[in-house]
XYZ file of C-alpha atoms in Angstrom:
553
model
C -82.232 20.557 11.064
C -79.337 22.464 12.513
C -80.377 25.279 14.655
C -80.153 28.903 13.008
C -79.292 27.157 9.579
C -82.235 27.366 7.180
C -82.541 24.591 4.712
C -82.161 27.059 1.807
C -78.982 28.236 3.093
C -77.611 24.683 3.343
C -78.818 24.086 -0.311
C -76.988 27.133 -1.339
C -73.885 26.289 0.410
C -73.597 22.695 -0.954
C -70.193 22.319 -2.945
C -70.091 18.584 -3.623
C -72.697 16.063 -4.943
C -72.327 14.141 -1.684
C -73.897 17.253 -0.075
C -76.969 16.999 -2.045
C -77.551 13.382 -1.127
C -77.115 14.305 2.608
C -79.512 17.254 2.092
C -82.099 15.160 0.156
C -82.087 12.538 3.019
C -82.681 15.412 5.579
C -85.408 16.813 3.441
C -87.033 13.340 3.246
C -86.725 13.086 7.002
C -88.274 16.419 7.751
C -90.877 15.741 5.113
C -89.727 18.730 3.043
C -89.216 16.798 -0.157
C -91.054 16.740 -2.189
C -94.231 18.662 -0.216
C -92.556 22.003 0.149
C -92.087 23.718 -3.286
C -89.313 26.204 -2.761
C -86.667 23.832 -1.064
C -87.668 21.139 -3.448
C -87.083 23.410 -6.408
C -83.763 24.625 -4.927
C -82.616 20.997 -4.897
C -83.938 20.290 -8.480
C -81.885 23.373 -9.788
C -78.579 22.744 -8.095
C -75.834 22.809 -10.705
C -74.394 20.021 -8.625
C -77.047 17.447 -9.500
C -76.248 15.576 -12.538
C -79.233 15.289 -15.038
C -80.195 11.666 -14.316
C -80.463 12.347 -10.500
C -82.260 15.611 -11.081
C -84.726 14.083 -13.309
C -85.392 11.161 -10.805
C -86.160 13.974 -8.179
C -88.553 15.692 -10.549
C -90.287 12.299 -11.271
C -90.683 12.089 -7.475
C -92.769 15.349 -7.405
C -96.401 14.227 -7.387
C -97.922 17.635 -8.762
C -94.971 19.753 -10.092
C -95.820 23.335 -10.671
C -94.381 25.723 -12.848
C -91.557 26.554 -10.364
C -90.414 22.962 -10.467
C -90.501 22.911 -14.161
C -88.280 25.739 -14.412
C -85.843 24.496 -11.825
C -85.331 21.404 -13.666
C -84.747 22.966 -16.831
C -82.265 25.230 -15.172
C -80.560 21.935 -13.707
C -80.452 20.477 -17.367
C -79.041 23.516 -18.832
C -75.855 23.354 -16.634
C -75.113 19.908 -18.471
C -75.238 20.653 -22.448
C -75.771 17.252 -24.406
C -77.970 15.812 -26.584
C -79.683 13.955 -23.739
C -79.968 17.039 -21.876
C -81.713 18.902 -24.871
C -84.182 15.979 -25.384
C -85.083 15.865 -21.644
C -85.404 19.485 -21.457
C -87.955 19.383 -24.532
C -89.955 16.646 -22.682
C -89.984 18.794 -19.683
C -91.352 21.869 -21.676
C -94.002 19.881 -23.412
C -95.018 18.517 -20.048
C -95.442 22.081 -18.635
C -97.441 23.177 -21.663
C -99.606 20.174 -21.276
C -100.082 20.260 -17.457
C -100.253 23.865 -16.438
C -102.533 26.552 -17.345
C -99.974 29.222 -18.337
C -96.164 29.609 -18.680
C -93.857 32.623 -17.700
C -90.846 33.966 -19.535
C -88.563 32.089 -17.150
C -89.460 28.772 -18.631
C -87.871 29.621 -21.934
C -84.730 31.046 -20.741
C -82.788 27.812 -19.497
C -83.559 26.010 -22.661
C -82.532 28.852 -24.831
C -79.235 28.981 -22.771
C -78.803 25.094 -23.325
C -79.197 25.639 -27.102
C -76.634 28.497 -26.966
C -73.917 26.097 -25.291
C -74.576 23.542 -28.040
C -74.230 26.031 -30.687
C -72.021 23.677 -32.938
C -75.052 21.177 -33.305
C -77.893 21.660 -36.027
C -80.251 20.171 -33.775
C -79.649 22.830 -31.149
C -79.908 25.672 -33.525
C -83.157 24.588 -34.896
C -84.771 24.038 -31.469
C -83.503 27.624 -30.478
C -85.521 29.048 -33.641
C -88.440 27.066 -32.688
C -88.462 28.557 -29.160
C -88.198 31.976 -30.672
C -91.481 31.456 -32.327
C -92.814 29.920 -28.973
C -91.812 33.012 -27.150
C -93.519 35.211 -29.925
C -96.423 33.035 -29.702
C -96.853 33.404 -25.955
C -96.232 37.164 -25.982
C -93.077 37.116 -24.037
C -91.057 39.002 -26.883
C -91.107 42.407 -25.045
C -89.376 40.826 -21.972
C -85.927 42.377 -21.910
C -83.892 39.646 -20.408
C -85.793 37.058 -22.912
C -84.640 39.289 -25.773
C -81.147 39.318 -24.505
C -81.041 35.447 -24.090
C -82.529 35.096 -27.653
C -79.785 37.581 -29.030
C -77.034 35.812 -27.193
C -78.322 32.362 -28.822
C -78.117 33.784 -32.226
C -74.619 35.171 -31.523
C -73.379 31.829 -30.260
C -74.829 30.094 -33.464
C -73.087 32.781 -35.794
C -76.294 34.083 -37.009
C -75.298 37.582 -36.753
C -78.098 38.572 -39.037
C -80.692 37.217 -36.799
C -78.938 38.617 -33.627
C -78.956 42.061 -34.946
C -82.572 41.889 -36.010
C -83.533 40.741 -32.572
C -81.416 43.547 -30.974
C -82.674 46.174 -33.477
C -86.258 45.377 -32.376
C -85.660 46.007 -28.940
C -88.201 48.488 -27.451
C -85.373 49.325 -24.873
C -81.788 48.004 -24.521
C -79.410 47.702 -21.597
C -75.846 47.051 -20.944
C -76.393 43.276 -21.425
C -77.958 44.060 -24.824
C -75.169 45.985 -26.336
C -72.358 43.681 -24.589
C -74.110 40.600 -26.205
C -74.182 42.020 -29.847
C -70.618 43.448 -29.504
C -69.282 40.308 -28.420
C -71.083 38.348 -31.019
C -69.395 40.445 -33.816
C -65.932 39.920 -32.023
C -66.340 36.231 -32.089
C -67.478 36.436 -35.641
C -64.195 38.184 -36.291
C -66.302 41.190 -37.897
C -63.950 43.797 -36.309
C -65.323 46.907 -38.326
C -69.021 45.914 -37.083
C -67.918 45.596 -33.649
C -66.243 48.900 -33.566
C -69.402 50.423 -35.226
C -71.616 49.090 -32.610
C -69.227 50.393 -29.894
C -69.428 53.801 -31.481
C -73.188 53.498 -31.422
C -73.330 52.551 -27.943
C -71.539 55.749 -26.764
C -73.831 57.793 -29.045
C -76.713 56.007 -27.246
C -76.125 57.918 -23.955
C -75.676 54.553 -22.229
C -72.601 54.302 -19.924
C -69.724 52.278 -21.439
C -69.198 48.985 -19.274
C -66.142 47.238 -18.503
C -67.426 44.188 -20.486
C -68.114 46.239 -23.692
C -64.428 47.493 -23.594
C -63.030 43.990 -22.972
C -64.779 42.875 -25.980
C -63.506 45.571 -27.870
C -59.886 45.073 -26.790
C -60.239 41.373 -27.861
C -61.427 42.222 -31.347
C -58.085 43.082 -32.938
C -58.727 46.827 -33.312
C -55.501 48.839 -33.057
C -54.450 48.648 -29.346
C -53.189 52.434 -29.149
C -56.774 53.741 -30.014
C -58.149 51.402 -27.650
C -55.758 52.040 -24.845
C -56.302 55.963 -25.491
C -60.011 55.768 -24.999
C -59.190 53.838 -21.566
C -57.034 56.507 -20.477
C -59.664 59.298 -21.182
C -62.557 57.712 -19.875
C -60.566 56.568 -16.569
C -60.885 52.927 -17.266
C -57.168 52.008 -16.842
C -57.665 51.748 -13.182
C -59.735 48.635 -13.550
C -57.897 45.418 -12.976
C -59.853 43.646 -15.705
C -59.233 46.300 -18.309
C -55.426 46.329 -17.424
C -55.320 42.582 -17.751
C -57.105 42.546 -21.122
C -54.840 45.058 -22.545
C -51.786 43.319 -21.504
C -52.993 40.333 -23.186
C -53.597 42.411 -26.141
C -50.136 43.576 -26.260
C -48.736 40.381 -25.658
C -50.609 39.046 -28.700
C -49.244 41.941 -30.764
C -45.635 40.999 -29.691
C -45.420 44.443 -27.868
C -44.401 43.012 -24.382
C -42.779 46.539 -23.393
C -46.128 48.168 -23.898
C -47.781 45.305 -21.821
C -45.166 45.981 -18.983
C -45.923 49.760 -19.191
C -49.643 49.089 -18.490
C -48.880 46.627 -15.704
C -46.485 49.023 -14.035
C -48.944 51.802 -14.333
C -51.650 49.858 -12.800
C -51.775 50.866 -9.068
C -54.054 47.843 -7.858
C -52.705 44.598 -8.807
C -54.194 41.252 -8.336
C -53.270 37.658 -9.079
C -54.900 37.750 -12.351
C -53.131 40.813 -13.486
C -49.735 39.292 -12.157
C -50.447 36.137 -14.032
C -51.147 37.788 -17.323
C -47.760 39.666 -16.990
C -45.783 36.545 -16.202
C -47.239 34.517 -18.915
C -46.592 37.597 -21.491
C -42.730 37.365 -20.463
C -43.083 33.561 -20.959
C -44.527 33.778 -24.480
C -41.701 36.411 -25.363
C -39.239 33.811 -23.991
C -37.871 36.474 -21.317
C -37.684 33.829 -18.709
C -35.607 35.774 -16.300
C -37.992 38.793 -16.269
C -40.889 36.166 -15.624
C -38.935 34.746 -12.820
C -38.293 38.179 -11.195
C -41.792 39.395 -11.588
C -43.137 36.217 -9.568
C -40.320 37.051 -6.923
C -41.835 40.629 -6.743
C -45.469 39.069 -6.618
C -44.263 36.880 -3.508
C -42.922 40.005 -1.767
C -46.170 41.881 -2.265
C -47.940 39.017 -0.276
C -49.464 37.156 -3.370
C -49.146 33.606 -3.498
C -48.239 31.887 -7.036
C -51.188 29.690 -8.337
C -50.802 26.860 -10.731
C -51.496 29.101 -13.574
C -48.599 31.538 -12.631
C -46.250 28.879 -13.221
C -47.338 26.757 -16.114
C -46.663 29.366 -18.845
C -43.100 29.923 -17.498
C -42.681 25.952 -17.294
C -43.500 25.625 -21.120
C -41.150 28.592 -21.924
C -38.330 26.796 -19.940
C -39.053 23.573 -21.793
C -39.181 25.258 -25.149
C -35.869 27.098 -24.714
C -34.283 24.117 -22.681
C -33.466 26.338 -19.797
C -33.398 23.595 -16.908
C -32.340 25.776 -13.966
C -35.136 28.065 -14.276
C -37.451 25.170 -14.668
C -36.295 23.478 -11.411
C -36.539 26.841 -9.677
C -40.132 27.175 -10.779
C -40.650 23.554 -9.344
C -39.251 24.732 -6.074
C -41.505 27.681 -6.151
C -44.410 25.467 -6.398
C -43.217 23.449 -3.415
C -42.499 26.478 -1.308
C -45.851 27.778 -2.142
C -47.606 24.597 -1.023
C -49.349 24.253 -4.432
C -51.358 21.170 -5.032
C -49.949 18.973 -7.884
C -52.859 19.114 -10.121
C -52.964 17.881 -13.604
C -52.423 21.181 -15.227
C -49.042 22.047 -13.201
C -47.891 18.419 -13.185
C -48.353 18.028 -16.876
C -46.211 21.244 -17.448
C -43.344 20.032 -15.126
C -43.341 16.640 -16.766
C -43.224 18.223 -20.340
C -40.522 20.695 -19.316
C -38.251 18.002 -17.773
C -38.732 15.626 -20.891
C -37.815 18.506 -23.149
C -34.758 19.242 -21.019
C -33.636 15.794 -21.294
C -34.427 14.764 -17.541
C -36.945 11.886 -17.976
C -36.251 10.339 -14.691
C -37.487 13.731 -12.839
C -40.545 13.725 -15.171
C -41.119 10.176 -13.780
C -41.128 11.318 -10.299
C -43.627 13.913 -10.948
C -45.846 11.607 -12.507
C -45.719 9.269 -9.665
C -46.637 12.199 -7.375
C -49.839 13.105 -9.129
C -52.982 11.619 -7.657
C -55.482 12.306 -10.184
C -53.888 11.426 -13.443
C -55.981 12.486 -16.534
C -55.604 11.370 -20.112
C -53.552 14.466 -20.719
C -50.948 13.522 -17.772
C -50.632 9.892 -19.345
C -50.263 11.435 -22.903
C -47.472 13.603 -21.771
C -45.606 10.814 -20.393
C -45.915 8.578 -23.369
C -44.860 11.453 -25.802
C -41.966 12.462 -23.318
C -40.715 8.753 -23.504
C -41.001 8.828 -27.156
C -39.120 12.089 -27.582
C -36.100 10.635 -25.499
C -36.002 7.564 -27.317
C -37.512 5.213 -24.607
C -40.173 3.544 -27.045
C -40.233 0.408 -24.704
C -41.317 2.679 -21.647
C -43.956 4.414 -23.628
C -45.627 1.337 -24.758
C -45.427 -0.112 -21.288
C -47.129 2.897 -20.009
C -49.736 3.013 -22.520
C -50.787 -0.702 -21.341
C -50.596 0.252 -17.720
C -52.874 3.259 -18.752
C -55.475 0.921 -20.173
C -55.137 -1.382 -17.022
C -56.064 1.331 -15.036
C -59.047 2.249 -17.035
C -58.083 5.538 -18.345
C -59.509 5.722 -22.055
C -56.702 7.180 -24.551
C -57.707 9.880 -27.041
C -56.532 10.880 -30.471
C -53.380 12.633 -29.046
C -52.504 9.577 -27.073
C -52.220 7.402 -30.328
C -50.477 10.247 -32.165
C -47.737 10.273 -29.461
C -47.709 6.249 -29.750
C -47.262 6.198 -33.497
C -44.756 8.831 -33.537
C -42.684 6.885 -30.798
C -43.007 3.546 -32.996
C -41.983 5.466 -36.076
C -38.951 6.967 -34.480
C -38.079 3.414 -32.631
C -38.717 1.479 -35.942
C -41.423 -0.449 -34.430
C -43.355 -1.263 -37.570
C -45.494 -4.252 -36.219
C -46.420 -2.299 -33.080
C -47.199 0.855 -34.961
C -49.736 -1.082 -37.325
C -51.330 -2.702 -34.233
C -51.877 0.730 -32.482
C -53.684 1.895 -35.493
C -55.796 -0.906 -35.756
C -56.424 -0.763 -31.879
C -57.215 2.937 -32.086
C -60.206 2.159 -34.703
C -61.550 -1.167 -33.677
C -61.041 -1.157 -29.819
C -61.449 2.579 -29.004
C -63.741 3.606 -31.853
C -61.381 6.492 -32.837
C -60.981 8.194 -36.320
C -57.536 8.387 -37.440
C -56.605 11.789 -38.807
C -54.052 12.519 -41.466
C -51.401 12.823 -38.828
C -52.122 9.529 -37.623
C -51.684 7.957 -41.183
C -48.780 10.224 -41.599
C -46.944 8.693 -38.865
C -47.630 5.020 -40.066
C -46.602 6.196 -43.497
C -43.279 7.581 -42.214
C -42.646 4.351 -40.219
C -43.071 2.104 -43.252
C -40.936 4.180 -45.190
C -38.034 4.347 -42.557
C -38.268 0.389 -42.609
C -38.088 0.300 -46.375
C -41.668 -0.958 -46.836
C -42.233 1.623 -49.558
C -44.795 -0.072 -51.639
C -46.883 -0.731 -48.314
C -46.603 2.899 -47.398
C -47.721 3.833 -51.040
C -50.667 1.664 -50.884
C -51.701 2.826 -47.360
C -51.532 6.633 -48.489
C -53.620 5.865 -51.579
C -56.206 4.104 -49.707
C -56.867 7.112 -47.494
C -60.257 8.782 -48.395
C -58.695 12.044 -48.842
C -55.696 10.523 -50.615
C -53.300 12.018 -47.826
C -51.739 15.323 -47.448
C -48.653 16.750 -48.643
C -46.738 15.875 -45.282
C -47.492 12.251 -45.772
C -46.568 12.308 -49.442
C -43.097 13.980 -48.558
C -42.370 11.632 -45.658
C -42.619 8.805 -48.475
C -40.467 10.816 -50.894
C -37.805 11.024 -48.270
C -38.017 7.424 -47.737
C -37.614 6.805 -51.390
C -34.400 8.920 -51.307
C -33.206 6.724 -48.499
C -33.799 3.506 -49.945
C -33.004 4.424 -53.616
C -36.351 3.865 -55.116
C -36.352 6.181 -58.034
C -39.542 4.809 -59.819
C -41.751 5.276 -56.719
C -40.038 8.718 -56.119
C -41.032 9.789 -59.503
C -44.711 8.879 -58.727
C -44.899 10.646 -55.433
C -43.373 13.650 -56.902
C -45.932 13.615 -59.640
C -48.698 13.391 -56.922
C -47.363 16.229 -54.967
C -47.346 18.506 -58.241
C -50.952 17.245 -59.055
C -52.107 18.279 -55.491
C -50.763 21.784 -56.143
C -48.406 21.741 -53.035
C -45.175 22.569 -54.571
C -42.150 23.002 -52.672
C -38.504 23.206 -53.737
C -37.301 20.541 -51.251
C -39.281 17.932 -53.428
C -37.152 18.230 -56.443
C -34.061 18.246 -54.006
C -35.195 14.962 -52.506
C -35.850 13.490 -55.845
C -32.095 14.758 -57.167
C -30.707 12.886 -54.196
C -32.573 9.847 -55.000
C -31.219 9.856 -58.531
C -27.575 10.795 -57.093
C -27.913 7.397 -54.973
C -27.898 5.454 -58.337
C -25.367 7.603 -60.066
C -28.058 8.799 -62.607
C -26.652 12.100 -63.404
C -28.441 12.575 -66.739
C -31.783 12.292 -64.699
C -30.522 14.986 -62.410
C -29.637 17.520 -65.133
C -33.009 16.690 -66.670
C -34.717 17.465 -63.591
C -32.830 20.611 -63.034
C -33.993 21.965 -66.450
C -37.511 21.372 -65.484
C -37.279 22.968 -62.165
C -35.331 25.963 -63.241
C -38.395 27.990 -63.806
C -39.925 26.974 -60.490
C -37.122 27.019 -58.152
C -33.657 28.755 -57.486
C -30.882 27.500 -55.393
C -32.274 27.503 -52.041
C -30.088 27.822 -48.937
C -31.189 25.421 -46.327
C -30.924 26.726 -42.638
C -29.168 24.395 -40.228
C -31.042 23.149 -37.398
C -29.761 23.502 -33.878
C -30.864 22.653 -30.141
C -29.569 24.070 -26.963
C -30.342 22.784 -23.277
C -29.093 24.785 -20.192
C -27.897 22.851 -17.643
C -26.401 25.181 -15.438
C -26.587 28.888 -14.513
């Protein structure tokens, strides 16, 4: 082994899965694996080890100790999945059968895994059974284990159980209070979260930064929380300041957010990013750009996260010069063109009507994930380049990138606006049969709109009736609009009757049907329809749509 570099230090400094393979080979060569318990357990517990690899290492240990069992459970908890849960249960069963006794650390990784998989019924059931085992083994008085149990119930949304575990604690630490307050915040029970915070203050325990951040995020009036932070001297903390900036931005009070930012004496990259993002969300792009420049002058290098929000605002407002300047800033800062930054740049260029520049960014991306491909397909569709969008999708499949539901939604929308009826129907079938994806209402809505634009109204009507949920109002209204365009009065009446039956009344429905009657000169029907609608609608003024793109300063 390298002189002066212990094996445990090498294991701790590993940053890539390839490092683990090299260390595994070194441990085999030096007879440390599997005979030395501590380095073997460190190798097993590495978060870089995929579950299959970690389990193969565990299987190679001839007589695994409790230390080894706990290590493999920790490794599996880093990869939440049904397979990891099943493997963890098997390892725990093995430990109970082989070993004379367990300790509290044997249960914590599995409970943490169940908390990460809180959306699944199986994980919730397993977590409750583990609670019973903890009680049976007599470890319920261990504070750290009670905290993990409380966290599990909070993640599952079982706040009554979490509160009972919390109430039965003989002693509580800051983690206990932060966990239950955070649980009520996630459950959107603001009143109880504030009550728990007040109880924390009355308990005599010091208020932690985590508890305050939870309170700031719960939707309680910002001025009250801000006032407490000032009185308690927490405003100098960068994390608190960042949380308050986010709170004021969500409330639309960008001026208050800027006041918090300027009053914070020590500013780091995260704080600058929060304020830049706040300006971007308020569409105050010039102020965001000025803050980025000020940030650079202070010696901080912008990150990908600094620029993504500004690019999104530039795309939404069509401010092309600012978007190009952000691109220049990324190049000047030497930022790696990762997926997040590359996707934001492509989206901005497409929305500003510059597809060629978006293609250049896409070509410069080294690691193109499904989001990058989908952004390109969607951008081509928005710019009327249906052929390029379809060709890119074919290339995406050739390179082995699996499309998702959003990819197919972009494709179907492209086909709808391009009038590609056959291609749209084939993509819907390919989504289901080749990629095993379930179409949503939005997917069906695109196809209905596509068929309606092409005048295939009966086919669109049969499709929307075949959907198990009978479609949504958006799909029916797309069909109603198509009835107006093609003058199909009979079907238009049926569609409006369906919308009325669904309880999704909107004044535009009557206007669409009136226009359908007008296309055939059926003025008596229009008069009758107006009489029927007189008690439901008044004359509605339609707001004119507009779009703008800034092409020069």
